[in-house]
PDB file of C-alpha atoms and ligand atoms in Angstrom:
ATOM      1  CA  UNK I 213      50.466 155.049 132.123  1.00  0.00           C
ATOM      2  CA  UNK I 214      47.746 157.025 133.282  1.00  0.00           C
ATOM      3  CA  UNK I 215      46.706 157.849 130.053  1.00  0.00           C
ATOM      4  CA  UNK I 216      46.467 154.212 128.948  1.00  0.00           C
ATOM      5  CA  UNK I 217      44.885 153.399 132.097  1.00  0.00           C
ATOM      6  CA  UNK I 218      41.855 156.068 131.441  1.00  0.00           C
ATOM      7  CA  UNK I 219      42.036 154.793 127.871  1.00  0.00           C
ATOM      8  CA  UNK I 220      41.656 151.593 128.907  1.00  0.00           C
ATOM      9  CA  UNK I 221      38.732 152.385 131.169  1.00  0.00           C
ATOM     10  CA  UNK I 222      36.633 154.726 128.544  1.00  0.00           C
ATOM     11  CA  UNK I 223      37.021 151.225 126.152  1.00  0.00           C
ATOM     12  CA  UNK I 224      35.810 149.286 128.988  1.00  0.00           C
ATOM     13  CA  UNK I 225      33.043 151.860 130.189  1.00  0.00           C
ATOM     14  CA  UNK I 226      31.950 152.135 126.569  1.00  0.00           C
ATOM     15  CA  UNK I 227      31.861 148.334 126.087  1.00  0.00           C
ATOM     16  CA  UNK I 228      29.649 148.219 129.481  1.00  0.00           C
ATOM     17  CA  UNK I 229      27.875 150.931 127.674  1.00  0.00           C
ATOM     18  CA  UNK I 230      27.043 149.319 124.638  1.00  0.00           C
ATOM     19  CA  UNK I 231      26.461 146.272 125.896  1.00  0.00           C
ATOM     20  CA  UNK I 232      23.366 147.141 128.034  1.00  0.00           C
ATOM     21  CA  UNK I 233      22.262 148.778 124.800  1.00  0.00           C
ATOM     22  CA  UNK I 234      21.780 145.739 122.665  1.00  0.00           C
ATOM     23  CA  UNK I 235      18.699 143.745 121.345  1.00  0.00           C
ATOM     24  CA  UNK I 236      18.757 140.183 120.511  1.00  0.00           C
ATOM     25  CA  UNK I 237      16.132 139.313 117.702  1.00  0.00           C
ATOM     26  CA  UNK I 238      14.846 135.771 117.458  1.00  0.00           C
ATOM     27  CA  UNK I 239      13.325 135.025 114.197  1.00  0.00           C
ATOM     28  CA  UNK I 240      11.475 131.429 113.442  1.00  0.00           C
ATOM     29  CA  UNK I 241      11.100 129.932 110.010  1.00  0.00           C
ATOM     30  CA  UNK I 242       9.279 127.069 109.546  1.00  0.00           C
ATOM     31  CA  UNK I 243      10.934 123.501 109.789  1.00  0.00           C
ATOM     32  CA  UNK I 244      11.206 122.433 106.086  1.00  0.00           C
ATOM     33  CA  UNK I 245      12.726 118.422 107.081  1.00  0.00           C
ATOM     34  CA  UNK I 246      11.462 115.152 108.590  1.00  0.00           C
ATOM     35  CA  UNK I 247      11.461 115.379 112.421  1.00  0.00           C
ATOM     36  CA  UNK I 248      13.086 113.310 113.957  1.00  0.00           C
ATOM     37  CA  UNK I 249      15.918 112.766 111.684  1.00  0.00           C
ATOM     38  CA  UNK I 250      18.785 114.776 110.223  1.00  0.00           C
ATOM     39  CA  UNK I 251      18.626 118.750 110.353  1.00  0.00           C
ATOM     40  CA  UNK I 252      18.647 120.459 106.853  1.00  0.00           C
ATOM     41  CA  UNK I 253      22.213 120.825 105.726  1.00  0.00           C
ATOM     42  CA  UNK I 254      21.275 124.450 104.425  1.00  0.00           C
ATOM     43  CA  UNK I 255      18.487 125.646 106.512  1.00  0.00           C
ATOM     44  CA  UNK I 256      16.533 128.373 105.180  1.00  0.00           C
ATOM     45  CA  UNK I 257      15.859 131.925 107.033  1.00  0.00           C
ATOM     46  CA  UNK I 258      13.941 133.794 104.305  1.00  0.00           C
ATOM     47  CA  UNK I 259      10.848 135.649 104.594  1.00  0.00           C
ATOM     48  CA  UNK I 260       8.008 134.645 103.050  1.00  0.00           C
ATOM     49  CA  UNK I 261       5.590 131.371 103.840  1.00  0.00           C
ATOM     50  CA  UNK I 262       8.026 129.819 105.658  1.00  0.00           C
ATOM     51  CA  UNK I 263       8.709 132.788 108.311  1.00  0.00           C
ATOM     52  CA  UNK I 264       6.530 132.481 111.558  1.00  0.00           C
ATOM     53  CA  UNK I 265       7.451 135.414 113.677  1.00  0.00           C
ATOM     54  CA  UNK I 266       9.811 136.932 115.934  1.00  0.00           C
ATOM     55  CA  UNK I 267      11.097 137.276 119.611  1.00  0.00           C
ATOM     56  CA  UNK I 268      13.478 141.035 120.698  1.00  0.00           C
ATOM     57  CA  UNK I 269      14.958 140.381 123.751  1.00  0.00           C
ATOM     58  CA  UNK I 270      16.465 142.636 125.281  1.00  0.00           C
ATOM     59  CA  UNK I 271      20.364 141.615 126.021  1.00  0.00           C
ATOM     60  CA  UNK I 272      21.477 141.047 129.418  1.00  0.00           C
ATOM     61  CA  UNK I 273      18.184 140.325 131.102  1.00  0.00           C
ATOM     62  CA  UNK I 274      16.696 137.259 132.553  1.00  0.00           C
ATOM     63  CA  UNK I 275      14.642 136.469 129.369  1.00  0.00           C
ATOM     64  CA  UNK I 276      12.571 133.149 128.395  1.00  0.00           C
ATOM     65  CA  UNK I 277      13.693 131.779 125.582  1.00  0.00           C
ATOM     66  CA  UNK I 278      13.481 127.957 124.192  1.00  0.00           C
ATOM     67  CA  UNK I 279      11.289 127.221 127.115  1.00  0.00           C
ATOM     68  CA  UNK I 280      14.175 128.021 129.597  1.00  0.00           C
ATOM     69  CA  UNK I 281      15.520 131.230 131.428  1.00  0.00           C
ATOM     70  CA  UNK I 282      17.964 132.687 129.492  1.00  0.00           C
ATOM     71  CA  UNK I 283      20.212 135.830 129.606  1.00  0.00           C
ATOM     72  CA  UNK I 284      21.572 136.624 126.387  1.00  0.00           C
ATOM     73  CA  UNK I 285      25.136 138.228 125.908  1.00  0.00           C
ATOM     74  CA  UNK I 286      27.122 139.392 122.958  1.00  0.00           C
ATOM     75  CA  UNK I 287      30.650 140.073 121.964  1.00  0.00           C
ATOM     76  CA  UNK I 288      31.637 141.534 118.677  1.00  0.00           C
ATOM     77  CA  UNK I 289      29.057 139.364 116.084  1.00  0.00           C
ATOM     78  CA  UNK I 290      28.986 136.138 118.687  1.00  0.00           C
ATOM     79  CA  UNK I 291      25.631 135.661 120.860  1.00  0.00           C
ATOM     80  CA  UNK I 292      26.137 133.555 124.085  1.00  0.00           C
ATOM     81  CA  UNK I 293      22.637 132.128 125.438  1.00  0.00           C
ATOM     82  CA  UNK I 294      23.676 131.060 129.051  1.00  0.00           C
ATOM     83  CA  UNK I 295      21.121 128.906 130.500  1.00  0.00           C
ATOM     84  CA  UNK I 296      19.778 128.567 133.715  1.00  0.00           C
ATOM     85  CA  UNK I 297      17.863 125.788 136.051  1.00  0.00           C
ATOM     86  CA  UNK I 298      15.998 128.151 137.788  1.00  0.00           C
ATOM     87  CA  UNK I 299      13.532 130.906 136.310  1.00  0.00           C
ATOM     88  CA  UNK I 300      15.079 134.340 138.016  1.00  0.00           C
ATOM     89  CA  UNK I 301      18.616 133.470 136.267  1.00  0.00           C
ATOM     90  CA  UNK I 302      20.144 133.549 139.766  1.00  0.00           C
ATOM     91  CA  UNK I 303      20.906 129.750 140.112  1.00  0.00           C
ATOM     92  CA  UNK I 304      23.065 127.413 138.793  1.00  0.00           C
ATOM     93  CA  UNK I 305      24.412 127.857 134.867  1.00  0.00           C
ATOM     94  CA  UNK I 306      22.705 125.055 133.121  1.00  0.00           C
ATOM     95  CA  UNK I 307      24.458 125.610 129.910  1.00  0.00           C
ATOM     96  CA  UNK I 308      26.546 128.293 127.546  1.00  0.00           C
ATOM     97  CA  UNK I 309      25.420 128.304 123.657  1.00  0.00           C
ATOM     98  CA  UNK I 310      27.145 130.272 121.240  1.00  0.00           C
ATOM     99  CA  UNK I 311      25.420 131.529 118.252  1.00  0.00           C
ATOM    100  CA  UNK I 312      26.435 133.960 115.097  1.00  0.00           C
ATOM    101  CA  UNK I 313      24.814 137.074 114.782  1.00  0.00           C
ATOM    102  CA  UNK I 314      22.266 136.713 111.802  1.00  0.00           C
ATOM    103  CA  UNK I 315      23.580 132.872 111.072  1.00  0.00           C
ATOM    104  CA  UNK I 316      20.365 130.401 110.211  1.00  0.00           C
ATOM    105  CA  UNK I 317      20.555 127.515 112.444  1.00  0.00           C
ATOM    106  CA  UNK I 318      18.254 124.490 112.837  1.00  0.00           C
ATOM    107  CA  UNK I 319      17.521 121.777 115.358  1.00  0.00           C
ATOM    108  CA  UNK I 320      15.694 118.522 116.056  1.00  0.00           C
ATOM    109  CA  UNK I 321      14.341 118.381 119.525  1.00  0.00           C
ATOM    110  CA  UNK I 322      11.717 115.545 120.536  1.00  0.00           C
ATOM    111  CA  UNK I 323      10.250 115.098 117.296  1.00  0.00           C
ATOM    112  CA  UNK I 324      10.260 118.622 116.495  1.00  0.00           C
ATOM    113  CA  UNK I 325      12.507 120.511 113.976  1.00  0.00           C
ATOM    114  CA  UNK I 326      12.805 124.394 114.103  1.00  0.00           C
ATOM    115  CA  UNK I 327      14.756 127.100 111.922  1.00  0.00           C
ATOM    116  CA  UNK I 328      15.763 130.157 113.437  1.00  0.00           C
ATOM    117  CA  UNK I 329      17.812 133.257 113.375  1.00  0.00           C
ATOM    118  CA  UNK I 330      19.565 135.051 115.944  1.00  0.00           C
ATOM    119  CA  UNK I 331      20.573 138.546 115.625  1.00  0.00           C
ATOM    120  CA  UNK I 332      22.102 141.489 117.434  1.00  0.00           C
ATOM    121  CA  UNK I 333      20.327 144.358 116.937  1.00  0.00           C
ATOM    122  CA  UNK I 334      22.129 148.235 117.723  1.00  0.00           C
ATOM    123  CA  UNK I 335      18.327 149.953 117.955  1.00  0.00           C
ATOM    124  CA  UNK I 336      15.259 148.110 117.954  1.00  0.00           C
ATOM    125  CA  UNK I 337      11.857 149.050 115.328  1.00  0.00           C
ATOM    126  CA  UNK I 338       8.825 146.908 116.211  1.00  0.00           C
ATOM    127  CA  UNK I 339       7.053 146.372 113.093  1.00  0.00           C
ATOM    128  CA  UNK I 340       3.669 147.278 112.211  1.00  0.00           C
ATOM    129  CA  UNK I 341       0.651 145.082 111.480  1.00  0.00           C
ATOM    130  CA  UNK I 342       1.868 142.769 114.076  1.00  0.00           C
ATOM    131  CA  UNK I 343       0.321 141.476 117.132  1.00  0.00           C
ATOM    132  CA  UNK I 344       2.514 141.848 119.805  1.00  0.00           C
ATOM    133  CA  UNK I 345       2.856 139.671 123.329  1.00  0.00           C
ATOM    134  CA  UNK I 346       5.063 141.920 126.231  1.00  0.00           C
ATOM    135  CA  UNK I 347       6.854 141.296 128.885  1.00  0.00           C
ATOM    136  CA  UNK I 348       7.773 144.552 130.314  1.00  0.00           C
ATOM    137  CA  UNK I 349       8.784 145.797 134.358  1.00  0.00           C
ATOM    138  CA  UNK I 350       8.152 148.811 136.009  1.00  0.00           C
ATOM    139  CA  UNK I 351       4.839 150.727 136.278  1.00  0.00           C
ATOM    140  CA  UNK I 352       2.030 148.352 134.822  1.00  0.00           C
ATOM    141  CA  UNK I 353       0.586 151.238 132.340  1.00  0.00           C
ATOM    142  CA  UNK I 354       1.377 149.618 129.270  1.00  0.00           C
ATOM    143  CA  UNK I 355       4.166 151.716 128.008  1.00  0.00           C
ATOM    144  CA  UNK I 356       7.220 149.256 127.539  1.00  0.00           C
ATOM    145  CA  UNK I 357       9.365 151.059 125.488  1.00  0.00           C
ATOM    146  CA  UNK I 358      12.553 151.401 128.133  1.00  0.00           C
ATOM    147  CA  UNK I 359      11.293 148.336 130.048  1.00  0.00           C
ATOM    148  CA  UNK I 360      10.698 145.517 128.353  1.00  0.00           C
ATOM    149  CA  UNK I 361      12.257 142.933 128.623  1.00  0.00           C
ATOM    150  CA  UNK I 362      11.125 140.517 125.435  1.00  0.00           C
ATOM    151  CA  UNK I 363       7.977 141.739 122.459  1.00  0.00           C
ATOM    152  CA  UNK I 364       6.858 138.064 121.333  1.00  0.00           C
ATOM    153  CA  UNK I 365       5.621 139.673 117.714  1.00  0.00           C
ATOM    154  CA  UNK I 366       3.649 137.923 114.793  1.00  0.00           C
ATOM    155  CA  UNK I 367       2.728 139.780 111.415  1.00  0.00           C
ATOM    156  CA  UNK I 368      -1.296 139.409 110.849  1.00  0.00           C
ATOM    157  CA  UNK I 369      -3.347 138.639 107.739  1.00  0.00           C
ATOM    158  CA  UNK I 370       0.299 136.977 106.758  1.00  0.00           C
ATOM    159  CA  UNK I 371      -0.252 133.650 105.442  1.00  0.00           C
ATOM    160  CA  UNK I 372       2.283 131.069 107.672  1.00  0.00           C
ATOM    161  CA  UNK I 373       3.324 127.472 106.328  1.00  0.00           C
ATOM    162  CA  UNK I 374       3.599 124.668 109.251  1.00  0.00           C
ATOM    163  CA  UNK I 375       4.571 121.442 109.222  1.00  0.00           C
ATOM    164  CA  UNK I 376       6.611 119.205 105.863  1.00  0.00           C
ATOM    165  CA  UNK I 377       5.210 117.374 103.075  1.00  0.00           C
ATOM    166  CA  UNK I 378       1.667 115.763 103.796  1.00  0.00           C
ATOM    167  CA  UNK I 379       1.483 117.288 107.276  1.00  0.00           C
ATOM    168  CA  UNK I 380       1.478 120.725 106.176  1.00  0.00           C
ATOM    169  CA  UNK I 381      -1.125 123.414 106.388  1.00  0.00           C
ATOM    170  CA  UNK I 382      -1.178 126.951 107.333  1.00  0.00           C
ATOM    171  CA  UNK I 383      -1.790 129.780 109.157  1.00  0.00           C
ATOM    172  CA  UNK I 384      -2.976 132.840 109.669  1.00  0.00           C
ATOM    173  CA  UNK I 385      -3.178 135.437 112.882  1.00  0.00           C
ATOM    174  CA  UNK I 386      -5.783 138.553 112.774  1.00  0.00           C
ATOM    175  CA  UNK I 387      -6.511 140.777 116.022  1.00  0.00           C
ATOM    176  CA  UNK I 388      -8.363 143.828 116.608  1.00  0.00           C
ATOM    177  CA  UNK I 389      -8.167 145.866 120.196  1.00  0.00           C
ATOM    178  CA  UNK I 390      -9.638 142.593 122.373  1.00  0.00           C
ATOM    179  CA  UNK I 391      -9.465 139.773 120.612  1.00  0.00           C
ATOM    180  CA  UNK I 392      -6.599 137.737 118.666  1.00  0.00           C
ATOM    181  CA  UNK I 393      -7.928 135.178 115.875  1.00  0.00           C
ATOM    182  CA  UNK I 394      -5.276 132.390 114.419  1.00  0.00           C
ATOM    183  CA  UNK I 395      -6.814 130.557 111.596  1.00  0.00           C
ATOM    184  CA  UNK I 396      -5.761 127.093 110.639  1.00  0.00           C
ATOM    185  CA  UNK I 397      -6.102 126.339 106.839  1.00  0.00           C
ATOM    186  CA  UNK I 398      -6.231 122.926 105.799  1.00  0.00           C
ATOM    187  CA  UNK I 399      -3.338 123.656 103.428  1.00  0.00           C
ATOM    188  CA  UNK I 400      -0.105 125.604 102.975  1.00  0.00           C
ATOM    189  CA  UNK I 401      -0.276 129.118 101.380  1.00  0.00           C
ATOM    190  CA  UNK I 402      -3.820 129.703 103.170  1.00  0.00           C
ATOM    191  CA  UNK I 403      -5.524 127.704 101.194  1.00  0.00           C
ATOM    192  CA  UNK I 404      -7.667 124.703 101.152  1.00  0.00           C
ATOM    193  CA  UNK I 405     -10.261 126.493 103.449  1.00  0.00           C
ATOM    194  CA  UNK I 406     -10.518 127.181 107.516  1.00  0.00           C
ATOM    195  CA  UNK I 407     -10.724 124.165 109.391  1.00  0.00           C
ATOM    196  CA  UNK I 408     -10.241 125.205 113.058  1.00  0.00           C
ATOM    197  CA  UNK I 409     -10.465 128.921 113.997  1.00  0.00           C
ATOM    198  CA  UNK I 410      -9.246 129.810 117.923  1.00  0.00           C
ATOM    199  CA  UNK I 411     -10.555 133.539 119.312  1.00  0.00           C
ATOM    200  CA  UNK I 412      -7.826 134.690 122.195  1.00  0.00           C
ATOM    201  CA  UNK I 413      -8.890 137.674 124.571  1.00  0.00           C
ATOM    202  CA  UNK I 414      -5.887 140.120 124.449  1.00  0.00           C
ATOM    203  CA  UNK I 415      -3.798 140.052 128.078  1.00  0.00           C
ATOM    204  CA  UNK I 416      -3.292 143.068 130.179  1.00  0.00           C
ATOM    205  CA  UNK I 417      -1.948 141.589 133.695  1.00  0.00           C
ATOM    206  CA  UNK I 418      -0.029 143.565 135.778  1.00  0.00           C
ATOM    207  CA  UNK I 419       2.819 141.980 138.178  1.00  0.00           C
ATOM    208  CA  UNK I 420       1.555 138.359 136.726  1.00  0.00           C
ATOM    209  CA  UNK I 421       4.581 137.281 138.588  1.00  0.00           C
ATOM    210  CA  UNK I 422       3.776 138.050 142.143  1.00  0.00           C
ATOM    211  CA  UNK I 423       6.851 139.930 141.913  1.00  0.00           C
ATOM    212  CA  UNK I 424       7.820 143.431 138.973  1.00  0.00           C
ATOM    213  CA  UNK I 425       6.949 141.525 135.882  1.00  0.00           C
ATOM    214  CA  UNK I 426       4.009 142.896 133.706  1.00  0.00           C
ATOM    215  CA  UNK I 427       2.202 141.378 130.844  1.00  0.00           C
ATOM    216  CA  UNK I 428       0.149 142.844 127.433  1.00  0.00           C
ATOM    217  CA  UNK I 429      -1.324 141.785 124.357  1.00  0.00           C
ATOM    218  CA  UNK I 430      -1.458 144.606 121.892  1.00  0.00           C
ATOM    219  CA  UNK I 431      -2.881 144.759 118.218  1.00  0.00           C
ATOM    220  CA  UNK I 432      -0.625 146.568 116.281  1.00  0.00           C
ATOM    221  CA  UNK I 433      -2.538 147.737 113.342  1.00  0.00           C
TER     222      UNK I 433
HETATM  223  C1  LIG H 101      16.391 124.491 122.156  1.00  0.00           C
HETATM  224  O1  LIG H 101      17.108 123.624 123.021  1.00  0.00           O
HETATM  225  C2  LIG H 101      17.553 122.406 122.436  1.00  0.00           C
HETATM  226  C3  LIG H 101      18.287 121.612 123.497  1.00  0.00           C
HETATM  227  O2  LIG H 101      17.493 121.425 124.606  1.00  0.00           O
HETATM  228  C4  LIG H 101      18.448 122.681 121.247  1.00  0.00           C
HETATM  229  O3  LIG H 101      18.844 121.482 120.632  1.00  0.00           O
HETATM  230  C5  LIG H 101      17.722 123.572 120.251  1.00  0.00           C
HETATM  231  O4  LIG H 101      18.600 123.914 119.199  1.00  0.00           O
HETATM  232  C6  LIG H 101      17.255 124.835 120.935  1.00  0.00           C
HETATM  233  N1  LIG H 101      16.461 125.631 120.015  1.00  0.00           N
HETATM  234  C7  LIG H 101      16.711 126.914 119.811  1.00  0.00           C
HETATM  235  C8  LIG H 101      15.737 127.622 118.943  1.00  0.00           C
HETATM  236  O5  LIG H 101      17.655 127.509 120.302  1.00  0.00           O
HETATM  237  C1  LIG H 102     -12.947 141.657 117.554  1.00  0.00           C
HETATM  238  O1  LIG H 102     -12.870 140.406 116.913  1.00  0.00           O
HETATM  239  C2  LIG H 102     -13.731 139.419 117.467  1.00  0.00           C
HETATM  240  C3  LIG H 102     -13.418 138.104 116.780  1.00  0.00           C
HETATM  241  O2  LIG H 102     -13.418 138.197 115.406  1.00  0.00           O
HETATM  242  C4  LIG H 102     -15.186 139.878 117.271  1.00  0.00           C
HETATM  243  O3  LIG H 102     -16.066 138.918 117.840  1.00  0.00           O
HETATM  244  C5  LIG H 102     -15.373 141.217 117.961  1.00  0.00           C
HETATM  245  O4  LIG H 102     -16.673 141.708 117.702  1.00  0.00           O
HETATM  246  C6  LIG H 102     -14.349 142.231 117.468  1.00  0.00           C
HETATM  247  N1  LIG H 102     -14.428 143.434 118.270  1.00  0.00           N
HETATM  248  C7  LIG H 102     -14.387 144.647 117.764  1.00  0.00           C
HETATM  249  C8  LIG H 102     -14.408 145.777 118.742  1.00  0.00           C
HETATM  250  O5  LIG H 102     -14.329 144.840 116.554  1.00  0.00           O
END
């Protein structure tokens, strides 16, 4: 009995364990159907054109996701996304979402379609030539690795497809140390020529939450 019982307990400790360890990676894909309407019946996740960029989360932590406060959870290959009405994650549940690790879903919101990707992630690699957005506590010094708590990250000079049929162009994201440059083209696979070109001063703000939550912009290159 007391054997099981300490059993039991290293299972459950380990579990606890594990899940603190976790990383939940977002992935976006460009919408490839009319909006609003039905949702593609096989939605496509594949890199290339159609892939826009990524979002780690870090599980169990009040994260924004989907323009609400999220905490993400996972058990075995399932992802629950358990929304709340109030930004610190400490009021009411809102709603419960389950999602399959590494499934491609899609959605039609307001006139807006989106393809995406959730996955649980053991470890977590950052890619390189990416610009990376950070939300990260503790000291405000810019190192994030143990603390952050989602790394908002775009490859640059990658050519990105938006929009369906006659409303698409593209897109294209370059940074150096203080600025960030996204580059409209007039049509998909960066081509057509620029037509709008917006400059964006890289963020360092510390505690931009009056309250442990610091913020960076960093040019991965
Ligand atoms: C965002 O939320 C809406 C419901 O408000 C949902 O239909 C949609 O699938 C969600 N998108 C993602 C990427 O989870
Ligand atoms: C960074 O890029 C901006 C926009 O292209 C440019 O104006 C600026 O001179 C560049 N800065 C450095 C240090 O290269």
């Amino acid at each position: 009995m007391n054997i099981l019982k300490s059993l039991l307990f290293s299972i459950l400790s380990i579990s606890l364990l594990k899940s603190t360890s976790s990383y939940i990676l977002y992935e976006q894909y460009n919408y490839m159907g009319i909006c609003p309407g039905e949702p593609p019946v096989n939605p496509q996740c594949e890199m290339g054109e159609n892939y826009f960029g990524a979002i780690l989360y870090q599980e169990s932590q009040c994260v924004t996701y989907n323009l609400t406060s999220v905490i993400f959870t996972t058990k075995q290959d399932t992802i629950f996304e358990t929304i709340y009405d109030d930004s610190s994650c400490k009021g009411n549940i809102f709603n419960i979402v389950e999602h399959t690790s590494g499934s491609c879903e899609s959605s039609c919101v307001l006139g807006y379609g989106n393809t995406f990707k959730l996955s649980i992630l053991e470890n977590y690699e950052v890619p390189s030539d990416t610009y990376l957005s950070v939300t990260y506590s503790g000291e405000c010094n810019g190192d994030f690795d143990k603390d952050f708590l989602q790394i908002d990250y775009q490859y640059v000079d990658k050519c990105t497809n938006i929009g369906f049929g006659i409303y698409s162009n593209s897109q294209s994201v370059s940074c150096n140390k203080t600025t960030t440059t996204v580059s409209t083209f007039s049509k998909p696979g960066c081509t057509g020529g620029i037509y709008h070109e917006s400059h964006y001063e890289n963020q360092d703000n510390c505690k931009f939450d009056g309250g442990s939550l610091n913020y960076i912009d960093i040019c991965n290159i």
